[in-house]
mmCIF file of C-alpha atoms in Angstrom:
data_model
loop_
_atom_site.group_PDB
_atom_site.id
_atom_site.type_symbol
_atom_site.label_atom_id
_atom_site.label_comp_id
_atom_site.label_asym_id
_atom_site.label_seq_id
_atom_site.Cartn_x
_atom_site.Cartn_y
_atom_site.Cartn_z
ATOM 1 C CA MET H 55 -1.993 -116.179 -12.101
ATOM 2 C CA ALA H 56 -0.218 -113.755 -9.757
ATOM 3 C CA LEU H 57 3.038 -112.180 -10.956
ATOM 4 C CA LEU H 58 5.480 -111.701 -8.089
ATOM 5 C CA HIS H 59 8.542 -109.451 -7.956
ATOM 6 C CA ARG H 60 11.857 -110.014 -6.230
ATOM 7 C CA ALA H 61 11.741 -106.682 -4.475
ATOM 8 C CA GLU H 62 12.648 -104.878 -1.298
ATOM 9 C CA LEU H 63 9.711 -103.634 0.778
ATOM 10 C CA ARG H 64 9.927 -100.809 3.302
ATOM 11 C CA PRO H 65 8.427 -101.494 5.734
ATOM 12 C CA SER H 66 8.025 -105.233 5.192
ATOM 13 C CA LYS H 67 4.520 -106.680 5.283
ATOM 14 C CA LEU H 68 5.183 -108.275 8.668
ATOM 15 C CA GLU H 69 6.577 -105.042 10.098
ATOM 16 C CA LEU H 70 3.466 -103.248 8.880
ATOM 17 C CA LEU H 71 1.198 -105.822 10.532
ATOM 18 C CA ALA H 72 3.124 -105.683 13.813
ATOM 19 C CA GLY H 73 1.905 -102.126 14.283
ATOM 20 C CA TRP H 74 -1.601 -102.620 12.874
ATOM 21 C CA LEU H 75 -2.781 -105.929 14.323
ATOM 22 C CA PRO H 76 -2.893 -105.023 18.059
ATOM 23 C CA GLY H 77 -5.534 -102.388 17.331
ATOM 24 C CA ARG H 78 -7.961 -104.897 15.810
ATOM 25 C CA GLN H 79 -10.915 -106.137 17.839
ATOM 26 C CA TRP H 80 -10.133 -109.718 16.858
ATOM 27 C CA PHE H 81 -6.411 -109.563 17.651
ATOM 28 C CA ALA H 82 -4.964 -112.297 19.844
ATOM 29 C CA GLY H 83 -1.316 -112.642 20.751
ATOM 30 C CA GLU H 84 1.409 -110.540 22.297
ATOM 31 C CA ALA H 85 1.163 -106.870 21.393
ATOM 32 C CA GLY H 86 4.548 -105.576 20.298
ATOM 33 C CA ALA H 87 5.901 -109.038 19.571
ATOM 34 C CA PRO H 88 7.390 -109.777 16.159
ATOM 35 C CA VAL H 89 4.848 -111.051 13.634
ATOM 36 C CA SER H 90 5.799 -114.252 11.819
ATOM 37 C CA ARG H 91 4.390 -115.700 8.614
ATOM 38 C CA VAL H 92 2.740 -119.130 8.798
ATOM 39 C CA ALA H 93 1.390 -119.476 5.241
ATOM 40 C CA ALA H 94 -0.342 -117.421 2.557
ATOM 41 C CA TYR H 95 -2.553 -117.600 -0.508
ATOM 42 C CA ARG H 96 -3.537 -115.207 -3.261
ATOM 43 C CA PHE H 97 -6.515 -114.448 -5.452
ATOM 44 C CA ASP H 98 -6.144 -112.958 -8.925
ATOM 45 C CA ASP H 99 -7.748 -109.615 -9.771
ATOM 46 C CA PRO H 100 -9.257 -110.176 -13.259
ATOM 47 C CA ALA H 101 -8.303 -106.620 -14.191
ATOM 48 C CA GLY H 102 -4.705 -107.115 -13.077
ATOM 49 C CA GLU H 103 -4.734 -103.879 -11.093
ATOM 50 C CA VAL H 104 -4.844 -104.990 -7.459
ATOM 51 C CA GLY H 105 -2.666 -107.436 -5.552
ATOM 52 C CA ILE H 106 -4.793 -109.684 -3.322
ATOM 53 C CA GLU H 107 -2.958 -111.730 -0.698
ATOM 54 C CA THR H 108 -4.149 -113.422 2.478
ATOM 55 C CA LEU H 109 -1.472 -113.860 5.127
ATOM 56 C CA LEU H 110 -1.719 -116.340 7.972
ATOM 57 C CA VAL H 111 0.474 -114.975 10.733
ATOM 58 C CA ARG H 112 0.975 -115.033 14.476
ATOM 59 C CA ALA H 113 2.198 -112.388 16.920
ATOM 60 C CA GLY H 114 4.778 -113.948 19.199
ATOM 61 C CA ASP H 115 3.425 -117.251 20.454
ATOM 62 C CA GLY H 116 -0.191 -116.258 19.807
ATOM 63 C CA PRO H 117 -2.730 -118.131 17.675
ATOM 64 C CA VAL H 118 -2.789 -118.056 13.891
ATOM 65 C CA LEU H 119 -4.510 -114.939 12.530
ATOM 66 C CA GLN H 120 -5.947 -114.546 9.037
ATOM 67 C CA VAL H 121 -5.249 -111.190 7.389
ATOM 68 C CA PRO H 122 -6.529 -110.659 3.827
ATOM 69 C CA LEU H 123 -4.764 -107.689 2.220
ATOM 70 C CA THR H 124 -5.049 -105.779 -1.028
ATOM 71 C CA TYR H 125 -2.203 -103.775 -2.546
ATOM 72 C CA ARG H 126 -3.004 -100.782 -4.724
ATOM 73 C CA GLY H 127 -0.966 -98.259 -6.677
ATOM 74 C CA ALA H 128 -3.168 -95.366 -5.498
ATOM 75 C CA PRO H 129 -5.447 -94.726 -2.503
ATOM 76 C CA LEU H 130 -8.902 -96.333 -2.609
ATOM 77 C CA ALA H 131 -11.660 -93.742 -2.282
ATOM 78 C CA GLY H 132 -13.671 -94.039 0.912
ATOM 79 C CA ALA H 133 -11.423 -96.696 2.452
ATOM 80 C CA ASP H 134 -9.336 -94.736 4.945
ATOM 81 C CA GLU H 135 -10.603 -96.838 7.866
ATOM 82 C CA TYR H 136 -9.323 -99.995 6.168
ATOM 83 C CA LEU H 137 -5.853 -98.679 5.370
ATOM 84 C CA VAL H 138 -3.166 -100.865 6.947
ATOM 85 C CA GLY H 139 -0.296 -98.699 5.755
ATOM 86 C CA VAL H 140 1.856 -97.598 2.840
ATOM 87 C CA ILE H 141 4.740 -99.705 1.523
ATOM 88 C CA GLU H 142 7.621 -98.579 -0.651
ATOM 89 C CA HIS H 143 8.113 -101.341 -3.218
ATOM 90 C CA SER H 144 11.486 -101.282 -5.006
ATOM 91 C CA VAL H 145 9.894 -102.382 -8.312
ATOM 92 C CA LEU H 146 6.319 -101.084 -8.257
ATOM 93 C CA GLY H 147 6.826 -97.926 -6.216
ATOM 94 C CA ARG H 148 4.454 -96.816 -3.485
ATOM 95 C CA ARG H 149 1.729 -99.329 -2.634
ATOM 96 C CA TRP H 150 -1.285 -98.733 -0.387
ATOM 97 C CA ALA H 151 -2.088 -101.840 1.670
ATOM 98 C CA TYR H 152 -5.708 -102.302 2.807
ATOM 99 C CA ASP H 153 -7.622 -104.754 4.925
ATOM 100 C CA ALA H 154 -9.164 -106.621 1.990
ATOM 101 C CA CYS H 155 -12.479 -106.959 3.816
ATOM 102 C CA GLY H 156 -12.997 -103.266 3.100
ATOM 103 C CA ASP H 157 -11.898 -103.421 -0.539
ATOM 104 C CA PRO H 158 -14.661 -104.080 -3.109
ATOM 105 C CA VAL H 159 -12.416 -106.221 -5.314
ATOM 106 C CA TYR H 160 -12.049 -108.918 -2.627
ATOM 107 C CA PRO H 161 -15.569 -110.232 -1.734
ATOM 108 C CA PRO H 162 -16.492 -111.610 -5.195
ATOM 109 C CA LEU H 163 -13.205 -113.518 -5.373
ATOM 110 C CA LEU H 164 -13.733 -114.891 -1.887
ATOM 111 C CA ALA H 165 -17.270 -115.876 -2.882
ATOM 112 C CA ALA H 166 -15.917 -117.820 -5.863
ATOM 113 C CA ALA H 167 -13.513 -119.695 -3.585
ATOM 114 C CA VAL H 168 -16.184 -120.442 -0.950
ATOM 115 C CA LEU H 169 -19.120 -121.293 -3.220
ATOM 116 C CA ALA H 170 -17.437 -122.703 -6.335
ATOM 117 C CA ASP H 171 -14.042 -124.000 -5.135
ATOM 118 C CA ALA H 172 -12.282 -121.532 -7.440
ATOM 119 C CA GLY H 173 -9.025 -122.065 -5.575
ATOM 120 C CA GLN H 174 -6.055 -119.780 -5.279
ATOM 121 C CA ALA H 175 -3.974 -117.980 -7.887
ATOM 122 C CA GLU H 176 -0.805 -119.639 -9.097
ATOM 123 C CA GLU H 177 2.198 -117.486 -8.172
ATOM 124 C CA TYR H 178 5.150 -117.005 -10.480
ATOM 125 C CA PHE H 179 8.240 -114.900 -11.149
ATOM 126 C CA GLU H 180 9.517 -113.736 -14.532
ATOM 127 C CA VAL H 181 13.069 -115.105 -14.892
ATOM 128 C CA ASP H 182 14.936 -114.389 -18.143
ATOM 129 C CA GLY H 183 11.635 -114.032 -19.965
ATOM 130 C CA LYS H 184 10.270 -117.304 -18.612
ATOM 131 C CA ARG H 185 7.750 -118.031 -15.885
ATOM 132 C CA GLU H 186 9.123 -119.605 -12.728
ATOM 133 C CA VAL H 187 6.240 -120.939 -10.618
ATOM 134 C CA ARG H 188 6.488 -120.646 -6.849
ATOM 135 C CA PRO H 189 4.978 -123.632 -5.041
ATOM 136 C CA ALA H 190 1.903 -122.803 -2.979
ATOM 137 C CA SER H 191 2.565 -122.552 0.763
ATOM 138 C CA MET H 192 -0.848 -123.978 1.617
ATOM 139 C CA THR H 193 -3.774 -125.908 0.147
ATOM 140 C CA LEU H 194 -7.295 -124.464 -0.182
ATOM 141 C CA THR H 195 -10.513 -126.447 -0.485
ATOM 142 C CA GLY H 196 -13.824 -124.764 -1.207
ATOM 143 C CA SER H 197 -17.374 -126.003 -1.626
ATOM 144 C CA ARG H 198 -19.236 -126.671 -4.854
ATOM 145 C CA THR H 199 -22.643 -125.382 -3.877
ATOM 146 C CA GLY H 200 -24.005 -124.779 -7.377
ATOM 147 C CA ARG H 201 -25.035 -121.326 -6.201
ATOM 148 C CA PRO H 202 -24.280 -118.520 -8.680
ATOM 149 C CA VAL H 203 -21.241 -116.477 -7.718
ATOM 150 C CA PRO H 204 -22.124 -112.773 -7.732
ATOM 151 C CA ALA H 205 -19.986 -110.407 -9.751
ATOM 152 C CA GLY H 206 -18.378 -107.553 -7.909
ATOM 153 C CA PRO H 207 -17.377 -104.012 -8.923
ATOM 154 C CA ALA H 208 -14.323 -103.226 -11.006
ATOM 155 C CA SER H 209 -10.940 -102.775 -9.343
ATOM 156 C CA THR H 210 -11.398 -99.028 -9.571
ATOM 157 C CA GLY H 211 -14.633 -99.102 -7.566
ATOM 158 C CA SER H 212 -14.752 -97.227 -4.272
ATOM 159 C CA VAL H 213 -16.019 -98.363 -0.911
ATOM 160 C CA SER H 214 -18.281 -95.338 -0.756
ATOM 161 C CA ALA H 215 -20.195 -96.733 -3.725
ATOM 162 C CA GLY H 216 -21.809 -99.216 -1.332
ATOM 163 C CA ALA H 217 -20.540 -102.301 -3.167
ATOM 164 C CA VAL H 218 -19.322 -103.885 0.062
ATOM 165 C CA SER H 219 -20.087 -103.510 3.738
ATOM 166 C CA THR H 220 -18.166 -104.960 6.643
ATOM 167 C CA GLY H 221 -18.678 -105.575 10.301
ATOM 168 C CA SER H 222 -16.916 -107.417 13.108
ATOM 169 C CA GLY H 223 -18.755 -110.134 14.950
ATOM 170 C CA ASP H 224 -17.960 -112.244 17.981
ATOM 171 C CA GLY H 225 -15.271 -114.871 17.822
ATOM 172 C CA GLY H 226 -12.983 -113.022 15.459
ATOM 173 C CA VAL H 227 -15.270 -113.048 12.413
ATOM 174 C CA THR H 228 -15.537 -110.235 9.873
ATOM 175 C CA VAL H 229 -18.576 -110.210 7.591
ATOM 176 C CA VAL H 230 -18.353 -109.047 3.973
ATOM 177 C CA ARG H 231 -21.181 -108.878 1.445
ATOM 178 C CA VAL H 232 -21.368 -109.022 -2.334
ATOM 179 C CA GLY H 233 -24.731 -109.126 -4.098
ATOM 180 C CA ASP H 234 -27.030 -111.318 -2.030
ATOM 181 C CA VAL H 235 -24.138 -113.333 -0.577
ATOM 182 C CA GLU H 236 -22.918 -112.770 2.963
ATOM 183 C CA LEU H 237 -19.532 -114.243 3.822
ATOM 184 C CA ALA H 238 -17.775 -114.621 7.160
ATOM 185 C CA VAL H 239 -13.984 -114.300 7.200
ATOM 186 C CA VAL H 240 -12.596 -116.216 10.175
ATOM 187 C CA ARG H 241 -9.850 -114.104 11.694
ATOM 188 C CA ARG H 242 -8.621 -116.793 14.120
ATOM 189 C CA PRO H 243 -9.035 -119.959 12.004
ATOM 190 C CA VAL H 244 -9.316 -123.299 13.782
ATOM 191 C CA PRO H 245 -10.675 -126.717 12.771
ATOM 192 C CA ALA H 246 -14.467 -126.495 12.458
ATOM 193 C CA GLU H 247 -17.303 -128.096 10.529
ATOM 194 C CA VAL H 248 -17.954 -126.602 7.102
ATOM 195 C CA PRO H 249 -21.529 -125.244 6.931
ATOM 196 C CA GLY H 250 -23.879 -126.668 4.330
ATOM 197 C CA SER H 251 -24.103 -123.186 2.830
ATOM 198 C CA GLY H 252 -20.465 -123.447 1.738
ATOM 199 C CA GLY H 253 -17.042 -122.897 3.211
ATOM 200 C CA LEU H 254 -13.338 -122.543 2.516
ATOM 201 C CA THR H 255 -10.761 -124.566 4.432
ATOM 202 C CA GLY H 256 -6.987 -124.664 4.385
ATOM 203 C CA THR H 257 -4.006 -126.761 5.397
ATOM 204 C CA TRP H 258 -0.267 -126.081 5.374
ATOM 205 C CA PRO H 259 2.897 -127.932 6.383
ATOM 206 C CA GLY H 260 2.562 -128.809 10.055
ATOM 207 C CA ARG H 261 -1.230 -128.366 9.940
ATOM 208 C CA ASP H 262 -2.786 -131.514 8.503
ATOM 209 C CA GLU H 263 -6.264 -130.975 9.958
ATOM 210 C CA PRO H 264 -8.090 -128.363 7.846
ATOM 211 C CA VAL H 265 -9.028 -125.069 9.463
ATOM 212 C CA LEU H 266 -12.098 -123.095 8.467
ATOM 213 C CA LEU H 267 -11.049 -119.860 6.750
ATOM 214 C CA ALA H 268 -14.389 -118.482 5.521
ATOM 215 C CA TYR H 269 -17.983 -119.566 5.050
ATOM 216 C CA ALA H 270 -21.261 -118.398 3.559
ATOM 217 C CA ARG H 271 -23.960 -117.277 6.005
#
């Protein structure tokens, strides 16, 4: 489960992305245009140290873009090139936001969703000592390949340790690796056939036809 906070963020996540997205190789849309949220989903860090959220956004009237992010309470060693920016969180303090594809905590959780249909984390608030669940903004469907899901490094692992490598391919795909599993994160998700090797699809209100979010290669 993912504990959320009713907090003020400076800058907001969307403001942060408005400045970061146009510099990405896979960016599509209007540079400088406001970034709007379409939907989102989260994974749960087993250690409870790192926030892991994937935002589906668009810049102006551009196509939907998939942006996995991690939020950390301290800088991640060796990950300067993946830093999206720093957010001041009114409850948690300063948070370092990273492109999750460069954060070692993300690939094993993505692998579990792609290969074993592990799903997304349930989101909730603490209200008067009770849990108030926030309805999911989208639905995820993964594959059940029967393939073992590789374990990743601890939340405190660094990119320089070689636990994960990334690279941008054609068509807005970023490749991440964990163990012997290679996963493609689709940056501009559209409806597509799910490969036999396993895939993750998603739908949200107004999008009834599933789009391909990630797949095993």
